[in-house]
mmCIF file of C-alpha atoms in Angstrom:
data_model
loop_
_atom_site.group_PDB
_atom_site.id
_atom_site.type_symbol
_atom_site.label_atom_id
_atom_site.label_comp_id
_atom_site.label_asym_id
_atom_site.label_seq_id
_atom_site.Cartn_x
_atom_site.Cartn_y
_atom_site.Cartn_z
ATOM 1 C CA MET A 1 122.098 67.994 212.102
ATOM 2 C CA ASN A 2 124.304 66.137 209.669
ATOM 3 C CA ALA A 3 123.913 67.328 206.063
ATOM 4 C CA SER A 4 124.021 63.733 204.795
ATOM 5 C CA GLN A 5 120.689 62.982 206.447
ATOM 6 C CA LEU A 6 117.345 62.857 204.662
ATOM 7 C CA ARG A 7 113.701 62.638 205.593
ATOM 8 C CA TYR A 8 111.424 59.995 204.097
ATOM 9 C CA VAL A 9 107.659 60.298 204.351
ATOM 10 C CA VAL A 10 106.257 56.960 203.233
ATOM 11 C CA ARG A 11 102.602 56.013 202.851
ATOM 12 C CA PHE A 12 101.879 52.268 202.897
ATOM 13 C CA ARG A 13 98.542 50.995 201.601
ATOM 14 C CA GLY A 14 96.955 47.574 201.743
ATOM 15 C CA GLN A 15 96.100 45.449 204.779
ATOM 16 C CA VAL A 16 98.340 47.589 206.977
ATOM 17 C CA GLN A 17 96.143 48.466 209.954
ATOM 18 C CA GLY A 18 95.198 45.988 212.651
ATOM 19 C CA VAL A 19 98.035 43.609 211.724
ATOM 20 C CA GLY A 20 100.885 44.873 213.920
ATOM 21 C CA PHE A 21 102.397 47.022 211.172
ATOM 22 C CA ARG A 22 103.424 49.878 213.465
ATOM 23 C CA ALA A 23 104.930 47.563 216.083
ATOM 24 C CA ASN A 24 106.766 45.736 213.307
ATOM 25 C CA ALA A 25 108.158 49.008 211.929
ATOM 26 C CA LEU A 26 109.378 49.912 215.411
ATOM 27 C CA SER A 27 111.020 46.496 215.756
ATOM 28 C CA GLN A 28 112.641 46.766 212.317
ATOM 29 C CA SER A 29 114.201 50.116 213.295
ATOM 30 C CA ILE A 30 116.269 48.553 216.091
ATOM 31 C CA GLY A 31 119.970 49.037 215.428
ATOM 32 C CA LEU A 32 119.412 51.724 212.791
ATOM 33 C CA ARG A 33 120.234 55.403 213.249
ATOM 34 C CA VAL A 34 116.761 56.691 212.429
ATOM 35 C CA ARG A 35 114.401 59.079 214.212
ATOM 36 C CA GLY A 36 110.759 59.816 213.652
ATOM 37 C CA PHE A 37 107.468 57.985 213.874
ATOM 38 C CA VAL A 38 104.988 55.601 212.322
ATOM 39 C CA ARG A 39 101.226 56.123 212.608
ATOM 40 C CA ASN A 40 97.874 54.985 211.272
ATOM 41 C CA ARG A 41 96.024 57.380 208.987
ATOM 42 C CA GLY A 42 92.277 57.841 208.803
ATOM 43 C CA ASP A 43 92.145 56.539 205.221
ATOM 44 C CA GLY A 44 93.401 53.070 206.280
ATOM 45 C CA SER A 45 97.025 53.657 205.299
ATOM 46 C CA VAL A 46 100.092 53.799 207.543
ATOM 47 C CA GLU A 47 102.508 56.723 207.424
ATOM 48 C CA LEU A 48 106.209 56.449 208.200
ATOM 49 C CA ASP A 49 107.940 59.810 208.765
ATOM 50 C CA VAL A 50 111.605 59.201 209.456
ATOM 51 C CA VAL A 51 114.961 61.010 209.376
ATOM 52 C CA GLY A 52 118.419 59.468 209.123
ATOM 53 C CA PRO A 53 121.285 58.601 206.807
ATOM 54 C CA GLU A 54 119.933 57.548 203.414
ATOM 55 C CA SER A 55 121.452 54.065 203.650
ATOM 56 C CA GLU A 56 119.734 53.515 207.015
ATOM 57 C CA LEU A 57 116.403 54.764 205.665
ATOM 58 C CA ARG A 58 116.654 52.381 202.721
ATOM 59 C CA GLU A 59 117.507 49.524 205.085
ATOM 60 C CA LEU A 60 114.476 50.300 207.259
ATOM 61 C CA LEU A 61 112.174 50.266 204.227
ATOM 62 C CA LYS A 62 113.699 46.997 203.029
ATOM 63 C CA ARG A 63 113.164 45.389 206.440
ATOM 64 C CA ILE A 64 109.574 46.592 206.699
ATOM 65 C CA GLU A 65 108.702 45.536 203.168
ATOM 66 C CA GLU A 66 110.251 42.086 203.554
ATOM 67 C CA SER A 67 108.544 41.429 206.878
ATOM 68 C CA MET A 68 105.122 42.797 205.815
ATOM 69 C CA LYS A 69 105.189 41.925 202.103
ATOM 70 C CA GLY A 70 101.864 40.081 202.225
ATOM 71 C CA ASN A 71 100.147 43.183 203.620
ATOM 72 C CA ILE A 72 101.547 45.993 201.457
ATOM 73 C CA ASP A 73 99.767 46.652 198.169
ATOM 74 C CA ASP A 74 101.358 50.013 197.423
ATOM 75 C CA ARG A 75 103.733 52.595 198.852
ATOM 76 C CA GLU A 76 104.566 56.191 198.050
ATOM 77 C CA ILE A 77 107.865 57.725 199.145
ATOM 78 C CA GLU A 78 108.525 61.425 199.407
ATOM 79 C CA THR A 79 112.164 62.404 200.002
ATOM 80 C CA LEU A 80 112.662 65.715 201.790
ATOM 81 C CA PRO A 81 115.483 67.606 203.482
ATOM 82 C CA ALA A 82 116.069 66.387 207.026
ATOM 83 C CA GLU A 83 114.605 68.280 209.940
ATOM 84 C CA GLU A 84 115.256 68.109 213.657
ATOM 85 C CA ARG A 85 113.628 65.153 215.382
ATOM 86 C CA ALA A 86 113.630 63.574 218.789
ATOM 87 C CA ASP A 87 116.415 61.049 219.255
ATOM 88 C CA GLU A 88 114.114 58.070 218.826
ATOM 89 C CA PHE A 89 111.814 56.239 216.480
ATOM 90 C CA ARG A 90 108.353 55.647 217.945
ATOM 91 C CA ILE A 91 104.736 54.846 217.318
ATOM 92 C CA ARG A 92 102.528 57.923 217.216
ATOM 93 C CA TYR A 93 98.882 57.452 218.158
ATOM 94 C CA SER A 94 97.482 60.696 216.770
#
């Protein structure tokens, strides 16, 4: 794993479930060197857990926030050291 990689765990709140948020996040990740997942949480929020170069992570967040700006009321970002991930970004259903 490259030392210049980080892990972002982001919690989005608002009207973020039932509006294609996860599919949109997956679409926004195309062309970026990111790995991880996006999933719905039981409290109505959506969690993004993603690893990659910091510039790519910031770009993914920018894309998601621009495309879903009418649905996001709040977000919390936790920055952590990177950890091994599968070589893809996907929707997790659990």
